[in-house]
Short mmCIF file of C-alpha atoms (C1' of nucleotides) in Angstrom, two decimals:
data_model
loop_
_atom_site.label_atom_id
_atom_site.label_comp_id
_atom_site.label_asym_id
_atom_site.label_seq_id
_atom_site.Cartn_x
_atom_site.Cartn_y
_atom_site.Cartn_z
CA MET A 16 -67.11 27.84 123.89
CA GLU A 17 -67.46 24.35 125.21
CA PHE A 18 -64.51 21.84 125.26
CA ARG A 19 -64.55 17.92 125.20
CA GLU A 20 -62.72 16.39 127.73
CA THR A 21 -60.75 14.07 125.92
CA LEU A 22 -58.39 16.59 124.36
CA PRO A 23 -56.37 19.29 126.08
CA ILE A 24 -58.05 22.49 125.82
CA TYR A 25 -55.15 24.57 124.12
CA LEU A 26 -55.26 22.06 121.39
CA GLN A 27 -58.89 22.31 120.77
CA ILE A 28 -58.34 25.94 120.33
CA ALA A 29 -55.96 25.10 117.95
CA GLU A 30 -58.34 23.23 115.94
CA TYR A 31 -60.71 26.10 116.19
CA VAL A 32 -58.02 28.31 114.83
CA CYS A 33 -57.46 25.84 111.95
CA GLU A 34 -61.14 25.77 111.07
CA LYS A 35 -61.19 29.32 110.76
CA ILE A 36 -58.27 28.98 108.28
CA LEU A 37 -59.71 26.23 106.55
CA SER A 38 -62.85 27.90 106.06
CA LYS A 39 -61.25 30.99 104.70
CA GLU A 40 -62.72 32.99 107.34
CA TRP A 41 -58.99 34.03 108.32
CA LYS A 42 -56.93 34.39 105.35
CA ALA A 43 -53.21 34.98 104.93
CA ASP A 44 -51.90 38.19 106.86
CA PHE A 45 -54.87 38.14 108.77
CA ARG A 46 -54.37 39.61 112.35
CA ILE A 47 -55.78 37.02 114.69
CA PRO A 48 -57.49 38.05 118.03
CA SER A 49 -54.87 39.07 120.70
CA VAL A 50 -54.14 36.30 123.65
CA ARG A 51 -56.38 38.48 125.91
CA GLU A 52 -58.99 38.94 123.47
CA LEU A 53 -59.46 35.27 122.67
CA ALA A 54 -59.09 34.23 126.24
CA ILE A 55 -62.00 36.24 127.29
CA SER A 56 -64.25 35.23 124.42
CA LEU A 57 -63.39 31.59 125.27
CA GLU A 58 -63.41 31.90 128.87
CA VAL A 59 -59.91 30.29 129.40
CA ASN A 60 -56.75 31.62 130.87
CA PRO A 61 -54.59 33.79 128.72
CA ASN A 62 -51.86 31.26 129.44
CA THR A 63 -53.91 28.64 127.53
CA VAL A 64 -54.52 30.65 124.42
CA MET A 65 -50.81 31.47 124.70
CA ARG A 66 -49.79 27.95 124.49
CA THR A 67 -52.12 27.33 121.36
CA TYR A 68 -50.48 30.17 119.73
CA GLU A 69 -47.05 29.00 120.42
CA PHE A 70 -47.96 25.75 118.99
CA LEU A 71 -49.22 26.95 116.03
CA GLN A 72 -46.53 29.46 115.46
CA GLN A 73 -44.20 26.22 115.60
CA LYS A 74 -46.53 24.45 113.03
CA GLU A 75 -45.75 27.80 110.89
CA ILE A 76 -49.47 28.59 110.76
CA LEU A 77 -49.09 31.63 112.67
CA PHE A 78 -46.29 34.19 112.78
CA ASN A 79 -45.48 36.93 115.09
CA GLN A 80 -44.92 40.73 114.41
CA ARG A 81 -43.14 41.84 117.29
CA GLY A 82 -45.21 44.00 119.63
CA VAL A 83 -47.77 44.11 116.93
CA GLY A 84 -49.79 40.78 117.22
CA LEU A 85 -50.05 37.33 115.78
CA PHE A 86 -50.92 36.84 111.88
CA VAL A 87 -52.07 34.00 109.65
CA SER A 88 -48.86 32.99 107.66
CA SER A 89 -48.80 32.64 103.99
CA ASP A 90 -48.57 28.68 104.26
CA ALA A 91 -51.22 28.76 106.86
CA TYR A 92 -53.98 26.82 104.70
CA LYS A 93 -51.51 24.20 103.75
CA ASN A 94 -49.98 23.63 107.12
CA ALA A 95 -53.20 23.72 108.89
CA LEU A 96 -54.56 21.01 106.46
CA ALA A 97 -51.35 18.90 106.99
CA TYR A 98 -51.68 19.13 110.62
CA LEU A 99 -55.30 18.16 110.89
CA LYS A 100 -54.47 15.49 108.46
CA ASP A 101 -51.64 13.86 110.01
CA LYS A 102 -53.48 13.90 113.33
CA PHE A 103 -56.36 12.10 111.38
CA MET A 104 -54.42 9.55 109.73
CA ASP A 105 -52.03 8.51 112.38
CA ARG A 106 -54.17 9.01 115.30
CA GLU A 107 -57.82 8.82 114.99
CA MET A 108 -58.30 6.62 111.76
CA PRO A 109 -56.55 3.60 113.57
CA ILE A 110 -58.53 3.71 116.68
CA PHE A 111 -61.65 4.28 114.81
CA PHE A 112 -61.02 1.36 112.18
CA ARG A 113 -59.94 -0.81 114.97
CA THR A 114 -63.37 -0.48 116.95
CA MET A 115 -65.15 -0.68 113.91
CA ASN A 116 -63.84 -4.13 113.12
CA MET A 117 -64.25 -5.40 116.61
CA LEU A 118 -67.94 -4.29 116.32
CA GLY A 119 -68.19 -5.94 113.02
CA LEU A 120 -69.09 -2.68 111.41
CA GLU A 121 -68.41 -1.92 107.62
CA ILE A 122 -67.96 1.32 105.77
CA GLU A 123 -71.40 1.15 104.39
CA ASP A 124 -72.73 1.22 108.14
CA LEU A 125 -71.20 4.72 108.53
CA ASP A 126 -73.51 6.32 106.12
CA ILE A 127 -76.34 6.46 108.46
CA PHE A 128 -74.57 7.70 111.30
CA TYR A 129 -72.68 10.40 109.33
CA LYS A 130 -75.85 11.74 108.32
CA LYS A 131 -77.27 11.59 111.67
CA TYR A 132 -74.14 13.47 112.95
CA ASN A 133 -74.44 16.14 110.64
CA ARG A 134 -77.84 16.78 111.50
CA ASN A 135 -77.16 17.29 115.24
CA SER A 136 -74.26 19.56 114.67
CA SER A 137 -75.51 21.80 112.04
CA SER A 138 -74.12 24.75 114.17
CA GLY A 139 -70.72 23.17 114.01
CA SER A 140 -68.67 25.89 112.39
CA LYS A 141 -69.80 28.96 114.02
CA GLN A 142 -69.63 29.56 117.71
CA MET B 14 -47.06 -5.93 122.31
CA GLU B 15 -46.58 -1.98 121.26
CA PHE B 16 -49.12 0.63 122.13
CA ARG B 17 -50.30 3.67 120.49
CA GLU B 18 -49.68 6.94 122.28
CA THR B 19 -53.12 8.27 121.96
CA LEU B 20 -54.86 5.80 124.38
CA PRO B 21 -53.73 4.83 127.91
CA ILE B 22 -52.03 1.67 127.97
CA TYR B 23 -54.49 -0.01 130.36
CA LEU B 24 -57.48 0.64 128.08
CA GLN B 25 -55.45 -0.71 125.04
CA ILE B 26 -55.12 -3.78 127.12
CA ALA B 27 -58.76 -3.70 127.81
CA GLU B 28 -59.45 -3.61 124.03
CA TYR B 29 -57.21 -6.76 123.59
CA VAL B 30 -59.12 -8.63 126.09
CA CYS B 31 -62.46 -7.60 124.72
CA GLU B 32 -61.15 -8.74 121.28
CA LYS B 33 -60.39 -12.14 122.80
CA ILE B 34 -63.69 -12.29 124.09
CA LEU B 35 -65.58 -11.04 120.83
CA SER B 36 -63.64 -13.31 118.74
CA LYS B 37 -64.81 -16.17 121.09
CA GLU B 38 -61.30 -17.17 121.76
CA TRP B 39 -62.27 -16.60 125.54
CA LYS B 40 -65.64 -17.81 126.43
CA ALA B 41 -67.70 -17.48 129.58
CA ASP B 42 -66.17 -19.04 132.50
CA PHE B 43 -62.74 -19.05 130.86
CA ARG B 44 -60.02 -18.27 133.52
CA ILE B 45 -57.86 -15.46 131.95
CA PRO B 46 -54.04 -14.98 132.42
CA SER B 47 -53.10 -13.90 135.98
CA VAL B 48 -51.92 -10.26 136.21
CA ARG B 49 -48.22 -11.32 136.11
CA GLU B 50 -48.62 -13.69 133.38
CA LEU B 51 -50.09 -11.06 131.13
CA ALA B 52 -47.77 -8.22 132.60
CA ILE B 53 -44.84 -10.27 131.28
CA SER B 54 -46.22 -11.27 128.06
CA LEU B 55 -47.23 -7.80 127.19
CA GLU B 56 -43.95 -6.25 128.78
CA VAL B 57 -45.83 -3.82 130.86
CA ASN B 58 -45.94 -3.06 134.56
CA PRO B 59 -48.14 -5.20 136.64
CA ASN B 60 -50.12 -2.30 138.01
CA THR B 61 -51.28 -1.57 134.47
CA VAL B 62 -52.75 -4.84 133.90
CA MET B 63 -54.26 -4.56 137.26
CA ARG B 64 -55.95 -1.47 136.35
CA THR B 65 -57.31 -3.27 133.29
CA TYR B 66 -58.73 -6.02 135.09
CA GLU B 67 -60.35 -3.67 137.43
CA PHE B 68 -61.94 -1.81 134.73
CA LEU B 69 -63.29 -4.88 133.10
CA GLN B 70 -64.77 -6.34 136.37
CA GLN B 71 -66.37 -2.81 136.81
CA LYS B 72 -67.88 -3.29 133.33
CA GLU B 73 -68.87 -6.85 134.32
CA ILE B 74 -66.83 -8.33 131.46
CA LEU B 75 -64.66 -10.26 134.03
CA PHE B 76 -65.39 -11.56 137.54
CA ASN B 77 -63.30 -12.45 140.33
CA GLN B 78 -63.19 -15.56 142.32
CA ARG B 79 -61.35 -14.87 145.36
CA GLY B 80 -57.99 -16.88 145.66
CA VAL B 81 -58.56 -18.60 142.58
CA GLY B 82 -58.39 -16.02 139.70
CA LEU B 83 -60.34 -13.87 137.31
CA PHE B 84 -62.81 -15.36 134.94
CA VAL B 85 -64.83 -14.08 131.91
CA SER B 86 -68.35 -13.54 133.10
CA SER B 87 -71.44 -15.03 131.60
CA ASP B 88 -72.49 -11.63 130.13
CA ALA B 89 -69.18 -10.93 128.84
CA TYR B 90 -69.66 -10.97 125.08
CA LYS B 91 -72.79 -8.61 125.54
CA ASN B 92 -71.00 -6.22 127.79
CA ALA B 93 -67.81 -6.12 125.63
CA LEU B 94 -69.90 -5.32 122.78
CA ALA B 95 -71.70 -2.50 124.76
CA TYR B 96 -68.55 -0.97 126.08
CA LEU B 97 -67.19 -0.77 122.65
CA LYS B 98 -70.33 0.67 121.12
CA ASP B 99 -70.65 3.16 123.63
CA LYS B 100 -66.97 4.28 123.34
CA PHE B 101 -67.52 4.27 119.49
CA MET B 102 -70.77 6.31 119.44
CA ASP B 103 -69.93 8.82 122.47
CA ARG B 104 -66.18 9.53 121.48
CA GLU B 105 -64.74 8.44 118.62
CA MET B 106 -67.44 9.04 116.02
CA PRO B 107 -68.05 12.81 116.65
CA ILE B 108 -64.24 13.50 116.66
CA PHE B 109 -63.89 11.28 113.59
CA PHE B 110 -66.74 13.14 111.66
CA ARG B 111 -65.57 16.47 112.92
CA THR B 112 -62.24 16.28 111.65
CA MET B 113 -63.69 14.67 108.31
CA ASN B 114 -65.80 17.85 107.81
CA MET B 115 -62.76 19.97 108.38
CA LEU B 116 -60.74 18.20 106.12
CA GLY B 117 -63.56 18.16 103.45
CA LEU B 118 -63.70 14.23 103.31
CA GLU B 119 -66.69 12.29 102.49
CA ILE B 120 -67.47 8.55 103.44
CA GLU B 121 -66.58 7.54 100.08
CA ASP B 122 -62.99 8.76 100.50
CA LEU B 123 -62.51 6.44 103.51
CA ASP B 124 -62.93 3.34 101.48
CA ILE B 125 -59.24 3.15 100.25
CA PHE B 126 -57.96 3.83 103.68
CA TYR B 127 -60.27 1.23 105.26
CA LYS B 128 -59.08 -1.43 102.79
CA LYS B 129 -55.30 -0.35 103.34
CA TYR B 130 -55.77 -0.51 107.07
CA ASN B 131 -57.35 -3.85 106.98
CA ARG B 132 -54.36 -5.18 104.94
CA ASN B 133 -51.52 -3.91 107.33
CA SER B 134 -53.42 -4.99 110.46
CA SER B 135 -54.83 -8.41 109.48
CA SER B 136 -53.71 -10.46 112.28
CA GLY B 137 -54.05 -7.98 115.22
CA SER B 138 -51.51 -9.17 117.54
CA LYS B 139 -47.97 -7.94 116.70
CA GLN B 140 -47.46 -5.24 114.40
CA MET C 6 -34.41 47.22 106.20
CA GLU C 7 -34.80 43.64 107.57
CA PHE C 8 -34.31 42.69 110.97
CA ARG C 9 -32.91 39.54 112.85
CA GLU C 10 -35.24 38.09 115.26
CA THR C 11 -32.64 37.70 118.15
CA LEU C 12 -32.34 41.39 118.97
CA PRO C 13 -34.84 44.13 119.44
CA ILE C 14 -35.20 46.26 116.74
CA TYR C 15 -34.35 49.36 118.33
CA LEU C 16 -31.17 48.19 119.14
CA GLN C 17 -30.47 47.01 115.57
CA ILE C 18 -31.20 50.56 114.40
CA ALA C 19 -28.90 51.69 117.41
CA GLU C 20 -25.97 49.34 115.53
CA TYR C 21 -26.95 50.90 112.17
CA VAL C 22 -26.50 54.47 113.63
CA CYS C 23 -23.13 53.41 115.17
CA GLU C 24 -22.23 52.10 112.05
CA LYS C 25 -22.51 55.28 110.27
CA ILE C 26 -20.37 56.85 112.81
CA LEU C 27 -17.68 54.73 113.00
CA SER C 28 -17.62 54.52 109.28
CA LYS C 29 -17.26 58.23 109.46
CA GLU C 30 -20.19 58.80 107.29
CA TRP C 31 -21.88 60.66 109.98
CA LYS C 32 -19.36 62.77 111.98
CA ALA C 33 -19.62 65.24 114.82
CA ASP C 34 -22.36 67.75 114.79
CA PHE C 35 -24.00 66.05 111.80
CA ARG C 36 -27.60 66.47 112.13
CA ILE C 37 -29.12 62.99 111.78
CA PRO C 38 -32.62 62.12 110.11
CA SER C 39 -35.58 62.73 112.11
CA VAL C 40 -37.45 60.26 113.86
CA ARG C 41 -40.15 60.30 111.02
CA GLU C 42 -37.75 59.99 108.23
CA LEU C 43 -35.70 57.26 109.47
CA ALA C 44 -38.95 55.35 110.57
CA ILE C 45 -40.24 55.59 107.07
CA SER C 46 -37.08 54.73 105.25
CA LEU C 47 -36.67 51.82 107.77
CA GLU C 48 -40.18 50.94 107.50
CA VAL C 49 -40.61 50.70 111.40
CA ASN C 50 -42.70 52.36 113.87
CA PRO C 51 -41.53 55.92 114.84
CA ASN C 52 -41.84 54.87 118.60
CA THR C 53 -39.20 52.33 117.75
CA VAL C 54 -36.87 54.95 116.22
CA MET C 55 -37.46 57.17 119.04
CA ARG C 56 -36.46 54.55 121.50
CA THR C 57 -33.21 54.11 119.55
CA TYR C 58 -32.60 57.87 119.68
CA GLU C 59 -33.20 57.87 123.42
CA PHE C 60 -31.10 54.99 123.96
CA LEU C 61 -28.09 56.78 122.01
CA GLN C 62 -28.43 60.05 123.70
CA GLN C 63 -28.37 58.36 127.18
CA LYS C 64 -25.04 56.87 125.76
CA GLU C 65 -23.95 60.23 124.79
CA ILE C 66 -23.60 59.27 121.17
CA LEU C 67 -26.22 61.68 120.20
CA PHE C 68 -27.54 65.01 121.71
CA ASN C 69 -30.76 66.84 121.24
CA GLN C 70 -30.81 70.56 120.50
CA ARG C 71 -34.47 71.34 121.39
CA GLY C 72 -36.65 72.38 118.73
CA VAL C 73 -33.89 71.84 115.86
CA GLY C 74 -33.14 68.14 115.93
CA LEU C 75 -30.66 65.53 116.97
CA PHE C 76 -27.05 65.73 116.37
CA VAL C 77 -23.90 63.46 116.54
CA SER C 78 -22.07 64.47 119.58
CA SER C 79 -18.51 65.25 119.62
CA ASP C 80 -17.37 62.02 121.74
CA ALA C 81 -19.69 59.95 119.54
CA TYR C 82 -16.88 58.01 117.98
CA LYS C 83 -15.32 57.21 121.26
CA ASN C 84 -18.76 56.27 122.83
CA ALA C 85 -19.95 54.09 120.08
CA LEU C 86 -16.97 52.25 120.08
CA ALA C 87 -17.14 51.78 123.83
CA TYR C 88 -20.54 50.86 123.55
CA LEU C 89 -20.09 48.01 120.94
CA LYS C 90 -16.94 46.73 122.81
CA ASP C 91 -18.69 46.52 126.18
CA LYS C 92 -21.62 44.64 124.41
CA PHE C 93 -19.10 42.51 122.70
CA MET C 94 -17.00 41.61 125.91
CA ASP C 95 -19.61 41.06 128.31
CA ARG C 96 -22.42 39.53 126.33
CA GLU C 97 -21.42 38.19 122.95
CA MET C 98 -18.13 36.65 123.60
CA PRO C 99 -18.93 34.75 126.31
CA ILE C 100 -22.02 33.25 124.78
CA PHE C 101 -20.23 32.75 121.69
CA PHE C 102 -17.26 30.93 123.26
CA ARG C 103 -19.38 28.88 125.46
CA THR C 104 -21.28 27.32 122.43
CA MET C 105 -17.95 26.99 120.68
CA ASN C 106 -16.77 24.81 123.62
CA MET C 107 -19.94 22.68 123.40
CA LEU C 108 -19.62 22.20 119.88
CA GLY C 109 -16.01 21.37 120.03
CA LEU C 110 -14.98 23.99 117.91
CA GLU C 111 -11.46 25.83 117.71
CA ILE C 112 -10.84 29.44 116.84
CA GLU C 113 -9.24 28.04 113.52
CA ASP C 114 -12.62 26.52 112.52
CA LEU C 115 -14.08 30.07 112.51
CA ASP C 116 -12.01 31.07 109.68
CA ILE C 117 -13.79 29.69 106.85
CA PHE C 118 -17.27 31.03 108.36
CA TYR C 119 -15.88 34.42 108.94
CA LYS C 120 -14.78 34.70 105.13
CA LYS C 121 -18.12 33.33 104.07
CA TYR C 122 -19.91 35.91 106.33
CA ASN C 123 -17.91 38.84 104.99
CA ARG C 124 -18.60 38.05 101.46
CA ASN C 125 -22.50 37.73 101.96
CA SER C 126 -22.70 41.14 103.79
CA SER C 127 -20.03 43.12 102.26
CA SER C 128 -22.07 46.29 101.66
CA GLY C 129 -23.80 46.03 105.08
CA SER C 130 -26.74 48.31 104.19
CA LYS C 131 -29.55 46.54 102.35
CA GLN C 132 -29.64 42.62 102.13
CA MET D 20 -27.73 27.47 138.84
CA GLU D 21 -27.19 31.12 138.02
CA PHE D 22 -28.88 32.17 134.79
CA ARG D 23 -27.97 34.94 132.16
CA GLU D 24 -30.45 37.57 131.72
CA THR D 25 -30.27 37.43 127.94
CA LEU D 26 -31.90 34.12 127.50
CA PRO D 27 -35.21 32.58 128.94
CA ILE D 28 -34.53 30.25 131.77
CA TYR D 29 -36.09 27.37 130.26
CA LEU D 30 -33.71 27.67 127.18
CA GLN D 31 -30.66 27.89 129.62
CA ILE D 32 -31.94 24.60 131.13
CA ALA D 33 -32.10 23.23 127.48
CA GLU D 34 -28.65 24.17 126.92
CA TYR D 35 -27.51 22.69 130.33
CA VAL D 36 -29.21 19.24 129.26
CA CYS D 37 -27.68 19.57 125.73
CA GLU D 38 -24.14 19.88 127.45
CA LYS D 39 -24.72 16.88 129.54
CA ILE D 40 -25.54 14.89 126.33
CA LEU D 41 -22.78 16.33 124.33
CA SER D 42 -20.18 15.50 127.11
CA LYS D 43 -21.55 12.07 127.23
CA GLU D 44 -22.33 12.31 130.85
CA TRP D 45 -26.05 11.35 129.98
CA LYS D 46 -26.19 8.92 127.38
CA ALA D 47 -28.90 7.22 125.19
CA ASP D 48 -31.77 5.76 127.26
CA PHE D 49 -30.36 7.48 130.50
CA ARG D 50 -33.18 8.42 132.64
CA ILE D 51 -32.92 12.23 133.33
CA PRO D 52 -33.89 13.95 136.69
CA SER D 53 -37.74 14.34 137.06
CA VAL D 54 -39.16 17.81 136.60
CA ARG D 55 -39.74 18.25 140.31
CA GLU D 56 -36.06 16.81 140.96
CA LEU D 57 -34.44 19.36 138.52
CA ALA D 58 -36.65 22.15 139.41
CA ILE D 59 -35.63 21.93 143.15
CA SER D 60 -31.97 21.44 142.55
CA LEU D 61 -31.79 24.23 140.03
CA GLU D 62 -34.22 26.46 142.21
CA VAL D 63 -36.71 27.09 139.62
CA ASN D 64 -40.47 26.56 139.23
CA PRO D 65 -41.34 23.00 138.13
CA ASN D 66 -43.33 24.63 135.20
CA THR D 67 -40.12 26.05 133.74
CA VAL D 68 -38.30 22.82 133.66
CA MET D 69 -41.67 21.18 132.24
CA ARG D 70 -41.11 23.81 129.58
CA THR D 71 -37.66 22.76 128.87
CA TYR D 72 -38.34 19.06 128.78
CA GLU D 73 -41.39 19.74 126.46
CA PHE D 74 -39.08 21.64 124.22
CA LEU D 75 -36.35 18.97 124.21
CA GLN D 76 -39.07 16.21 123.23
CA GLN D 77 -40.12 18.33 120.18
CA LYS D 78 -36.70 18.47 119.21
CA GLU D 79 -36.32 14.31 119.82
CA ILE D 80 -33.66 14.88 122.22
CA LEU D 81 -35.69 13.47 124.94
CA PHE D 82 -38.51 10.93 125.04
CA ASN D 83 -41.30 10.15 127.56
CA GLN D 84 -42.20 6.84 128.90
CA ARG D 85 -45.66 7.17 130.37
CA GLY D 86 -45.83 7.43 133.89
CA VAL D 87 -42.10 6.43 134.31
CA GLY D 88 -40.20 9.57 133.40
CA LEU D 89 -38.09 11.15 130.64
CA PHE D 90 -35.34 9.44 128.89
CA VAL D 91 -32.47 10.55 126.55
CA SER D 92 -33.28 9.45 122.99
CA SER D 93 -31.18 7.48 120.89
CA ASP D 94 -30.66 10.46 118.48
CA ALA D 95 -30.09 12.83 121.21
CA TYR D 96 -26.43 13.45 120.53
CA LYS D 97 -27.08 14.11 116.88
CA ASN D 98 -30.29 16.32 117.60
CA ALA D 99 -28.35 18.19 120.35
CA LEU D 100 -25.63 18.95 118.13
CA ALA D 101 -27.93 20.14 115.43
CA TYR D 102 -29.88 22.28 117.82
CA LEU D 103 -26.74 23.93 119.21
CA LYS D 104 -25.06 24.31 115.78
CA ASP D 105 -28.29 25.99 114.24
CA LYS D 106 -28.51 28.40 117.12
CA PHE D 107 -24.86 29.10 116.46
CA MET D 108 -24.87 29.52 112.82
CA ASP D 109 -28.18 31.50 112.51
CA ARG D 110 -28.17 33.54 115.71
CA GLU D 111 -24.92 33.77 117.24
CA MET D 112 -22.43 34.11 114.59
CA PRO D 113 -23.86 36.86 112.42
CA ILE D 114 -24.32 39.23 115.65
CA PHE D 115 -20.67 38.37 116.59
CA PHE D 116 -19.28 38.79 113.36
CA ARG D 117 -21.13 41.97 112.69
CA THR D 118 -19.76 43.40 115.89
CA MET D 119 -16.24 42.39 115.01
CA ASN D 120 -16.28 44.17 111.65
CA MET D 121 -17.59 47.31 113.51
CA LEU D 122 -14.91 47.13 116.06
CA GLY D 123 -12.33 46.32 113.16
CA LEU D 124 -11.23 43.25 115.02
CA GLU D 125 -9.87 40.21 113.05
CA ILE D 126 -10.16 36.40 113.78
CA GLU D 127 -6.51 36.56 114.99
CA ASP D 128 -7.43 39.07 117.64
CA LEU D 129 -9.96 36.26 119.18
CA ASP D 130 -7.25 33.95 120.48
CA ILE D 131 -6.16 36.09 123.35
CA PHE D 132 -9.82 36.55 124.25
CA TYR D 133 -10.49 32.69 123.73
CA LYS D 134 -7.68 31.84 126.33
CA LYS D 135 -8.63 34.41 128.62
CA TYR D 136 -12.21 33.08 128.56
CA ASN D 137 -11.07 29.41 129.07
CA ARG D 138 -9.02 30.59 132.12
CA ASN D 139 -12.17 32.33 133.51
CA SER D 140 -14.59 29.46 133.24
CA SER D 141 -12.63 26.47 133.81
CA SER D 142 -15.20 25.33 136.06
CA GLY D 143 -17.66 25.42 132.97
CA SER D 144 -19.18 22.03 132.64
CA LYS D 145 -19.73 20.91 136.03
CA GLN D 146 -22.07 22.86 138.08
"C1'" DG E 11 -51.48 47.91 123.36
"C1'" DT E 12 -48.80 43.40 122.00
"C1'" DG E 13 -46.59 38.58 122.77
"C1'" DG E 14 -43.61 36.33 126.27
"C1'" DT E 15 -41.67 34.41 130.77
"C1'" DC E 16 -42.11 33.12 135.38
"C1'" DT E 17 -43.85 31.73 139.92
"C1'" DA E 18 -47.39 29.35 142.62
"C1'" DG E 19 -50.28 26.24 143.36
"C1'" DA E 20 -54.09 22.99 142.21
"C1'" DC E 21 -55.69 18.85 140.00
"C1'" DC E 22 -55.32 15.02 136.67
"C1'" DA E 23 -54.53 10.67 134.56
"C1'" DC E 24 -51.13 7.04 134.43
"C1'" DC E 25 -47.70 3.51 135.67
"C1'" DG F 30 -44.03 8.14 141.94
"C1'" DT F 31 -44.37 10.42 136.94
"C1'" DG F 32 -45.41 13.96 133.22
"C1'" DG F 33 -48.88 17.05 131.90
"C1'" DT F 34 -52.93 20.64 131.92
"C1'" DC F 35 -54.97 24.57 133.61
"C1'" DT F 36 -55.58 28.95 136.45
"C1'" DA F 37 -54.41 33.05 138.48
"C1'" DG F 38 -51.34 36.81 138.68
"C1'" DA F 39 -47.15 39.25 138.41
"C1'" DC F 40 -43.74 41.52 135.55
"C1'" DC F 41 -41.22 42.21 131.29
"C1'" DA F 42 -39.52 44.12 126.86
"C1'" DC F 43 -41.28 45.71 122.69
"C1'" DA F 44 -43.80 48.41 119.16
#
DNA sequence: GTGGTCTAGACCACC
DNA sequence: GTGGTCTAGACCACA
């Protein structure tokens, strides 16, 4: 997996997990890959994955069954959605709109960009 | 001035300066506030303003007349626009659309937020 | 059986066994349930029960008659009491009193909690 | 500083910080020791202190002023109290009372232990 | 096997 | 100087 420079890797992995959950690929009580497995497959340090998993437990998106592994919590969908939504509303949207204003762009101007974006990242969900 | 947590302060100050330039409040050859003046008025560390001014010189938005002060360059408008546009296209838009996809939002859904945003931050200075 | 998160499961099962012994429900030379039986009834991994039984043998609360099963030792009552007492004096009490100090609580303040606690867990087996 | 074996070091350091706050030694807006300073004085790895500070920020007991340092938040007292209280009620009290019951102890029996404890740890707060 | 804690040390952006 | 991220690797208790 490739990572953007703008966001810590462990949070990008958190988004990756949330994507799996929102796409229903990983449902409630699904046992997610172990720290070591995911670390190897994403080519990062196990500590980094650990940090992601810790973060998501705290958000009640994952839960731990001691000695067994980590599982998708029953409220995972709801909580993952809330997490991404908060992030979007509080952090991304204001910056985005602010720049749009300064550039003199209107909502209508986004259409063309949006379509272009979706073309370029059609692989998006799967890795 | 209050700062968002998501962006380095010196870049937020850079945006503040760009805004002045794009709004034609500060035109070519305008002598901008000294590091100290701006630092005091924005309540930040002078080093931080210094960094902003260095950054904008490097982008050829400001230029330094030694011993006199910093001035708005003749290409400032063009360069400020280019800077914001690059930032928008390369960084903000991809992240923004990516999250929109995950949340299942469409462009149309943004309308209401956009309007609300413009209401809340109509002046742009204090918040 | 449900387990608290703060204590290893195998130790919670050890407490469960000690309770049986201290309440005289299981007396000296009583043949206790097999690893498999108890594992099924408590819905845990047999390895976990195994570990409990090893632990209690080491404390001379249980003893093993090879090929037959595990039995309550003749000193079980005394040893179970000693085990719980040590645990209480060395580990639980210092932590407990330390927190009480930080919270500014006095012994008298515990009364109400103690009564409430006893109401909620009067039976002790299922919760 | 010496650490108990029963609790991760980073949480023991969190308690240490909470103690400072509850004892009013560190008040709101007090700048706490830097990660490196505290790591040296407690003889632990900076990462461990980092983890404590992260934990306490998330509990809104500390807040970060970028590039400057970490400070005691205005709600620190309230939040530190809540943190310790929750821990006490949910985790320590049930275990404590359960053992007391098994040992046949009553609240009244604690008095003598409590007095003895306070004698032995009179140095308690200061380190 | 699992998650979790800790150390050591590098590197970074930011103020 | 500050906090923060990441890697590498050791070690642990638990199931």
